[in-house]
PDB file of C-alpha atoms in Angstrom:
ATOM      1  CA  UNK K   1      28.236 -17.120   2.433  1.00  0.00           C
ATOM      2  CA  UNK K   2      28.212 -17.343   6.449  1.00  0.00           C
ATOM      3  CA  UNK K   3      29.472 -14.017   7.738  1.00  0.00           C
ATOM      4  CA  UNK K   4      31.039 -14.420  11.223  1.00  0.00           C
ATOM      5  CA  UNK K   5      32.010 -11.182  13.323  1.00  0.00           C
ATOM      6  CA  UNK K   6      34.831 -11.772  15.394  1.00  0.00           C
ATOM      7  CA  UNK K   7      34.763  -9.657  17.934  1.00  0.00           C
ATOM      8  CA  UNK K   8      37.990  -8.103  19.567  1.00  0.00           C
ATOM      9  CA  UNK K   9      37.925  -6.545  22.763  1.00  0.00           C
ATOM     10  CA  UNK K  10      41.577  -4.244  23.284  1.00  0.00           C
ATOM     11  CA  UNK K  11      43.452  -6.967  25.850  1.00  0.00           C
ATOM     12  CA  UNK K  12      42.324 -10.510  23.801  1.00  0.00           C
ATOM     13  CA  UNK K  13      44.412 -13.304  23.337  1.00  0.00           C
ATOM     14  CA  UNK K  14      45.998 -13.280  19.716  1.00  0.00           C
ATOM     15  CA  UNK K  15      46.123 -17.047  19.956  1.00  0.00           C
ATOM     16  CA  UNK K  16      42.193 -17.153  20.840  1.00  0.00           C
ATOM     17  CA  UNK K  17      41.260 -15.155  17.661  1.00  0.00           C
ATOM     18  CA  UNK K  18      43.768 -16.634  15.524  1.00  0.00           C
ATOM     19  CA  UNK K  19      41.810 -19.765  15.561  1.00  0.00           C
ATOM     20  CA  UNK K  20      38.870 -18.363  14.443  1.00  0.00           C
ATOM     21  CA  UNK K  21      40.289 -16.859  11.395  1.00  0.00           C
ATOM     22  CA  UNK K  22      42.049 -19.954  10.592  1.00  0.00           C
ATOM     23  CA  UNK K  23      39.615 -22.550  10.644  1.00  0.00           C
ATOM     24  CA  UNK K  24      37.480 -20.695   8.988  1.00  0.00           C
ATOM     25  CA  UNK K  25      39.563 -19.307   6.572  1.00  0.00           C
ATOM     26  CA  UNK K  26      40.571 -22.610   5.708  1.00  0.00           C
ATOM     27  CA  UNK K  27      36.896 -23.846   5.486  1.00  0.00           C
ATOM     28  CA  UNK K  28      36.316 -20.748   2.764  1.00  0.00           C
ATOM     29  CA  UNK K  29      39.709 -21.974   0.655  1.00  0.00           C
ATOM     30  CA  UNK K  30      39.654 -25.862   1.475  1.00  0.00           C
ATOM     31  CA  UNK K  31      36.498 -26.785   2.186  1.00  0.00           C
ATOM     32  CA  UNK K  32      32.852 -25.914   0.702  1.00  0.00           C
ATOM     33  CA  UNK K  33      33.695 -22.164   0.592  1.00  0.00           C
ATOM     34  CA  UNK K  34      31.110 -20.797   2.803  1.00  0.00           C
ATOM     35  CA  UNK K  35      32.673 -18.767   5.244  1.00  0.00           C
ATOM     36  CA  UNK K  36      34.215 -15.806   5.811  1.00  0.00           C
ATOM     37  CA  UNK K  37      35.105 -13.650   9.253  1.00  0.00           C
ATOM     38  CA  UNK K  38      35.367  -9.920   9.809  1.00  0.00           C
ATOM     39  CA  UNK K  39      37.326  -8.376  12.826  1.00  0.00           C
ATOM     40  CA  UNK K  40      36.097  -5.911  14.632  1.00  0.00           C
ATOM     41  CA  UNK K  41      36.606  -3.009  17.308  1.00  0.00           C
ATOM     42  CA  UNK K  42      35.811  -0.175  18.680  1.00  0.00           C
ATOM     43  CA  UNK K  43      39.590   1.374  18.048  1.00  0.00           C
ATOM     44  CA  UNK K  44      41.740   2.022  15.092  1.00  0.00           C
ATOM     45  CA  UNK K  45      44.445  -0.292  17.051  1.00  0.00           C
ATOM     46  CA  UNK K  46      44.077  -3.448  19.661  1.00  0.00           C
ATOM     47  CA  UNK K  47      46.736  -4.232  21.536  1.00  0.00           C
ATOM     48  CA  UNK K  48      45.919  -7.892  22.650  1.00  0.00           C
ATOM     49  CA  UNK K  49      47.629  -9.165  26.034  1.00  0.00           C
ATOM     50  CA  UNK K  50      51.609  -8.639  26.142  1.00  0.00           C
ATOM     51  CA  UNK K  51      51.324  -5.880  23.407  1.00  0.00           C
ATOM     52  CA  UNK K  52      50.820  -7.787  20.326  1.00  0.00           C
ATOM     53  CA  UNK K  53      49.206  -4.828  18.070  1.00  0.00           C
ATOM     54  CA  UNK K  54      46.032  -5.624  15.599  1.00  0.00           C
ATOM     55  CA  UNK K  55      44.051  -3.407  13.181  1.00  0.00           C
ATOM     56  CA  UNK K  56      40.597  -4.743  13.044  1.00  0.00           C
ATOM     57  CA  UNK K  57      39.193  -4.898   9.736  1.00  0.00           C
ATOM     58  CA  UNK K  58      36.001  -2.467  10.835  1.00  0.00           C
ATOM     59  CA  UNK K  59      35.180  -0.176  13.478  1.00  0.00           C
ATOM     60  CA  UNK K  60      31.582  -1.538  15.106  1.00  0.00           C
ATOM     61  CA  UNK K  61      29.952   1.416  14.336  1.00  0.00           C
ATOM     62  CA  UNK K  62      30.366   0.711  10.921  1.00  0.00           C
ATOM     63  CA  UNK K  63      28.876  -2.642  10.640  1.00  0.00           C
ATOM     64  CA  UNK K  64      25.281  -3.796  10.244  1.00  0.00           C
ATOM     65  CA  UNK K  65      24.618  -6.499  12.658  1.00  0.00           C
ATOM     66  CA  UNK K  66      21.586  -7.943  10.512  1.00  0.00           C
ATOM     67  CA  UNK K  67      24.163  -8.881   7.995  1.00  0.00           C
ATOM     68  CA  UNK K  68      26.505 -11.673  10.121  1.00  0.00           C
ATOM     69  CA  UNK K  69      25.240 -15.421  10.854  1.00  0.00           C
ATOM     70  CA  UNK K  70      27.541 -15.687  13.706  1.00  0.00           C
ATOM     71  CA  UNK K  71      29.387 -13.760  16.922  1.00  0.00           C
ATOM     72  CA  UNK K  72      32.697 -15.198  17.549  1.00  0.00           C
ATOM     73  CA  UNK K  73      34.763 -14.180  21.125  1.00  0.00           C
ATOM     74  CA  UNK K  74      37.984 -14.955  22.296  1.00  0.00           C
ATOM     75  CA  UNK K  75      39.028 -14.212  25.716  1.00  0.00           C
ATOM     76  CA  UNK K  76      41.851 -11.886  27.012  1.00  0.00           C
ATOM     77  CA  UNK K  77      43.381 -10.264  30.000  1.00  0.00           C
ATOM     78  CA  UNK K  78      42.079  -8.143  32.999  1.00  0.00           C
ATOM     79  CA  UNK K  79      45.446  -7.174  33.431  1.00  0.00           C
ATOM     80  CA  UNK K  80      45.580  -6.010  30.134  1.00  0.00           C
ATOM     81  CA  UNK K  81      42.322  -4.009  29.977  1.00  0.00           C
ATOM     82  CA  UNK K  82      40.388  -6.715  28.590  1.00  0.00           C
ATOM     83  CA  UNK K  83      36.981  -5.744  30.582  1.00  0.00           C
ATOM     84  CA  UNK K  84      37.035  -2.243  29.329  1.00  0.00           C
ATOM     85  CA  UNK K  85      35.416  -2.984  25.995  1.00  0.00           C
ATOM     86  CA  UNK K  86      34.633  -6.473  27.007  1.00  0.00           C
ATOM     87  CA  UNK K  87      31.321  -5.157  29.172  1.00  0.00           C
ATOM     88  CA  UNK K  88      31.076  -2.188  27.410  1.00  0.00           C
ATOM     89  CA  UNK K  89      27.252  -1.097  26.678  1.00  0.00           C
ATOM     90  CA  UNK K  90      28.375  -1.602  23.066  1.00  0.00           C
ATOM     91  CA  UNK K  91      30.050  -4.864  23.423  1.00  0.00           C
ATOM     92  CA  UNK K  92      26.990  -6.287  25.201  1.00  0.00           C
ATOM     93  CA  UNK K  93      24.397  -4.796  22.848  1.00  0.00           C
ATOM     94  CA  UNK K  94      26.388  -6.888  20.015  1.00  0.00           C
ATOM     95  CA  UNK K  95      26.159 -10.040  21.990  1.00  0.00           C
ATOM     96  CA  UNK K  96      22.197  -9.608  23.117  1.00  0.00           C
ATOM     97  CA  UNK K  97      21.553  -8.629  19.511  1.00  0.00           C
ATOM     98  CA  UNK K  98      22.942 -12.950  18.459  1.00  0.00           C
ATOM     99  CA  UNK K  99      21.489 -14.252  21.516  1.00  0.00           C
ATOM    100  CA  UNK K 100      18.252 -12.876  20.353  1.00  0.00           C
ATOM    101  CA  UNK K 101      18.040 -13.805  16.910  1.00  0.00           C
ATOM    102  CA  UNK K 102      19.509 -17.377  17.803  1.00  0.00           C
ATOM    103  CA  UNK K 103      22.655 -17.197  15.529  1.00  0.00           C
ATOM    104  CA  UNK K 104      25.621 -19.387  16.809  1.00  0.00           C
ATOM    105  CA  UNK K 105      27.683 -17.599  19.966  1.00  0.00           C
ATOM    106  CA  UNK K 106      31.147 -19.140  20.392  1.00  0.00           C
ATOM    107  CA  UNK K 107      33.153 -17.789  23.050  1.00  0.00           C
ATOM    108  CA  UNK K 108      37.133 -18.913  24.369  1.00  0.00           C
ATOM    109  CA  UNK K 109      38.132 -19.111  28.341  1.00  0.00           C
ATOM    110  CA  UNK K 110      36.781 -15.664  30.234  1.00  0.00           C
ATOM    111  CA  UNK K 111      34.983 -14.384  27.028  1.00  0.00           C
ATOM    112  CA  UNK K 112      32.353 -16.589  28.163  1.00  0.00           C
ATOM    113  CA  UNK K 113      32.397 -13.819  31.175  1.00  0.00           C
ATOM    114  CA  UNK K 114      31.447 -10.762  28.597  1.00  0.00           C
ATOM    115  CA  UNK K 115      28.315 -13.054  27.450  1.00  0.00           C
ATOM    116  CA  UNK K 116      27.116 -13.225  31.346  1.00  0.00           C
ATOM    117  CA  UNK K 117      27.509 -10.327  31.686  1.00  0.00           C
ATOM    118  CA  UNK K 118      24.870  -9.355  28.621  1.00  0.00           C
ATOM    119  CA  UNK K 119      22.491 -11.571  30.797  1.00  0.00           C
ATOM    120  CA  UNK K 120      22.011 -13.741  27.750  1.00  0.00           C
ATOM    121  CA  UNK K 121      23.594 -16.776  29.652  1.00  0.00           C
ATOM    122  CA  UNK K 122      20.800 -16.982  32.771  1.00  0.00           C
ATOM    123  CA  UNK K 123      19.863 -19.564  33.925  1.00  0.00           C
ATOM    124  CA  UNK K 124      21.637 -21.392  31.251  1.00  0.00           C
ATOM    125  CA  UNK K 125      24.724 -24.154  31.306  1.00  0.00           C
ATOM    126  CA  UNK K 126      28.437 -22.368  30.605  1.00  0.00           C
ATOM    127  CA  UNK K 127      31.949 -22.645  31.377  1.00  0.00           C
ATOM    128  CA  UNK K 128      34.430 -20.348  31.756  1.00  0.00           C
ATOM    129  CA  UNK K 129      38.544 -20.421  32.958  1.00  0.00           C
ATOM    130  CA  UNK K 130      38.372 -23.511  35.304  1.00  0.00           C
ATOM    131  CA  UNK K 131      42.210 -22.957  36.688  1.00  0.00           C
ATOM    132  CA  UNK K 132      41.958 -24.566  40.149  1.00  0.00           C
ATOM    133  CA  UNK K 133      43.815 -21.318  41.297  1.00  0.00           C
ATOM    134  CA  UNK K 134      41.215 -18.779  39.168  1.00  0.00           C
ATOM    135  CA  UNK K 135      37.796 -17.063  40.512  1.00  0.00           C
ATOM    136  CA  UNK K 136      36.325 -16.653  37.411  1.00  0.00           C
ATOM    137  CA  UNK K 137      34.009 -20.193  37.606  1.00  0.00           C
ATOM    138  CA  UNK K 138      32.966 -18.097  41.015  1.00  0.00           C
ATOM    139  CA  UNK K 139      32.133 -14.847  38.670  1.00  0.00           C
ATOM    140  CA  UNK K 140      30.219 -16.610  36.095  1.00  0.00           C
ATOM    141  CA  UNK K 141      27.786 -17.991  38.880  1.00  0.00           C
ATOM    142  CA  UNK K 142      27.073 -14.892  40.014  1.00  0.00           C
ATOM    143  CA  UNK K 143      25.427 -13.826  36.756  1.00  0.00           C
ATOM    144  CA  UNK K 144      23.023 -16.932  37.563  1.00  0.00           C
ATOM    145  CA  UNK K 145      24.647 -18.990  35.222  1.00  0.00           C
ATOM    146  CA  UNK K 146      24.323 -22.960  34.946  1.00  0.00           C
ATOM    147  CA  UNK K 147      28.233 -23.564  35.819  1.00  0.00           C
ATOM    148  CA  UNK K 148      29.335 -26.645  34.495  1.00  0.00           C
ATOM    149  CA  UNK K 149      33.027 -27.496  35.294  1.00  0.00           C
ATOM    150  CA  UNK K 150      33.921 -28.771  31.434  1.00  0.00           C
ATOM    151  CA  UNK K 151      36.082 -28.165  28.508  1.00  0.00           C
ATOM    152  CA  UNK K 152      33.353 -26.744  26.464  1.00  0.00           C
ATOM    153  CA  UNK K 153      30.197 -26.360  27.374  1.00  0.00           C
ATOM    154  CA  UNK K 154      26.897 -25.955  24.825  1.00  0.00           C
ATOM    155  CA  UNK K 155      23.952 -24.921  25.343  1.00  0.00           C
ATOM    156  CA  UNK K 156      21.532 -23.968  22.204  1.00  0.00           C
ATOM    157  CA  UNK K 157      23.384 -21.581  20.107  1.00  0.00           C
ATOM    158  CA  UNK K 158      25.980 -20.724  22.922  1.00  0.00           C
ATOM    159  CA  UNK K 159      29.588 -21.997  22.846  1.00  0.00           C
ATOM    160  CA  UNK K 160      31.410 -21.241  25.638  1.00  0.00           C
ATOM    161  CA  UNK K 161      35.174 -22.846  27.279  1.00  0.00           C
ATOM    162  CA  UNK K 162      37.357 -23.568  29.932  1.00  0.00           C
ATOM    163  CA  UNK K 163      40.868 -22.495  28.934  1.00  0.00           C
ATOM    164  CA  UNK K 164      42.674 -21.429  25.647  1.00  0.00           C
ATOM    165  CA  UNK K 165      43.825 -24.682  24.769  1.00  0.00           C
ATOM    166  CA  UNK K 166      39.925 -25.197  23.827  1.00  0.00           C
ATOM    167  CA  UNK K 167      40.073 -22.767  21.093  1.00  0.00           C
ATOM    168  CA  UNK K 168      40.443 -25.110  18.201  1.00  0.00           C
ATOM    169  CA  UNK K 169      38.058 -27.467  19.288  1.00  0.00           C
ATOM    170  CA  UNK K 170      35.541 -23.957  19.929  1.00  0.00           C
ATOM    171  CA  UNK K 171      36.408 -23.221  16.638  1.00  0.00           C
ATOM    172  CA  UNK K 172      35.403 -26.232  14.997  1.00  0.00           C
ATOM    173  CA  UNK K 173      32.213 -26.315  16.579  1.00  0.00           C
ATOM    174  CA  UNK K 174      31.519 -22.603  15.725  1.00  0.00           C
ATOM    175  CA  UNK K 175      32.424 -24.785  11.896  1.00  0.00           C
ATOM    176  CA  UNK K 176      30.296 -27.590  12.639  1.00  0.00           C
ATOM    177  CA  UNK K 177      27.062 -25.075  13.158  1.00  0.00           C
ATOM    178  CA  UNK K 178      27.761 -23.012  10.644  1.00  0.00           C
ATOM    179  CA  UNK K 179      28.387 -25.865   7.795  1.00  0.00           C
ATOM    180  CA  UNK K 180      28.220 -29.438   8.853  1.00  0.00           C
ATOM    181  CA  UNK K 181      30.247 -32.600  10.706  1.00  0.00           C
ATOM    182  CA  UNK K 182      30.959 -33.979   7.017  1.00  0.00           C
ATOM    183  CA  UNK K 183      32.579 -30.557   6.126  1.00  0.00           C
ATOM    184  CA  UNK K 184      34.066 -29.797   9.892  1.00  0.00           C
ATOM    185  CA  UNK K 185      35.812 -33.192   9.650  1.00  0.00           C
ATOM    186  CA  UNK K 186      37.467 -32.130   6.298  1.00  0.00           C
ATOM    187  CA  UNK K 187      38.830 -29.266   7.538  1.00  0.00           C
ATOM    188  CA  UNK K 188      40.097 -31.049  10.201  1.00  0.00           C
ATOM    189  CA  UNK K 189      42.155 -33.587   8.248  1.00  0.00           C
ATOM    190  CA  UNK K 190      43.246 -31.158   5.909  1.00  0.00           C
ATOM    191  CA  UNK K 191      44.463 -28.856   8.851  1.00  0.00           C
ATOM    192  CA  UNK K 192      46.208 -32.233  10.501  1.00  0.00           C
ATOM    193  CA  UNK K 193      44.068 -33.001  13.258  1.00  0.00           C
TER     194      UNK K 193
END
């Protein structure tokens, strides 16, 4: 079984996660069964942008790292406190704890931002929200990041995207590493796409 941690930061986009849980939630019912995802936080209650409330499965002190295959990220809201947790010491040490053992890294619009910000993204190629109007493209340079002006962007074990309406197409990559294309594409037709 591939564990995935799906990391929720108070101020994410419910749509963002959603995906996550869904793709490969139908991979672990539909499809060859090996998946499974976990949310976590580091409150009791979320409340993702415009007040949607969550209840993450586990708090992150409760988890053991060592025991997840993959780190997945969705993106939320400055407006809606979304950077609080998102460069938190304890958000980053999760994210430089994948990047160094190599396990798959998938990250939605600005959550690509948090994984900068760990420094695990230097001098490597990412995306990030690429609304002509938005300054985050400008942000994610200045952690010496590779910016590539793209819908999704990999690089090694690192997923990162330019908007939310990547997150299916994130997801089924996140899929695709984690299984394989044969499997991915089963999923897919089963889930209509």
């Amino acid at each position: 079984m591939k564990k995935v941690l799906l990391l929720l930061a108070n101020g994410f986009e419910a749509v963002e996660a959603s995906v996550f849980t869904d793709v490969l939630g139908w991979n672990k019912w539909e499809g060859d069964g090996s998946t499974e995802v976990v949310t976590a936080g580091m409150h009791p209650e979320l409340h993702c942008t415009w007040n949607f409330q969550v209840t993450p499965e586990v708090q992150l002190d409760e988890i053991a790292l060592e025991e997840f295959d993959a780190l997945a990220i969705p993106g939320g809201f400055e407006e809606a406190g979304f950077y609080e947790d998102a460069f938190s010491e304890r958000f980053q040490k999760v994210i430089q704890h994948f990047a160094f053992h190599n396990k798959p890294i998938a990250s939605i619009c600005v959550a690509s931002l948090m994984v900068a910000h760990s420094g695990v993204l230097y001098n490597r190629k990412a995306t990030t929200y690429n609304h002509p109007g938005s300054k985050r493209l400008e942000q994610l340079k200045q952690y010496g990041v590779r910016v590539a002006d793209e819908r999704i962007v990999c690089d090694g074990n690192i997923i990162t995207s330019s908007n939310p309406g990547t997150a299916f197409e994130v997801a089924f990559k996140l899929l695709e590493m984690l299984t394989s294309k044969e499997i991915t594409n089963q999923v897919k037709e089963l889930m209509g796409f």
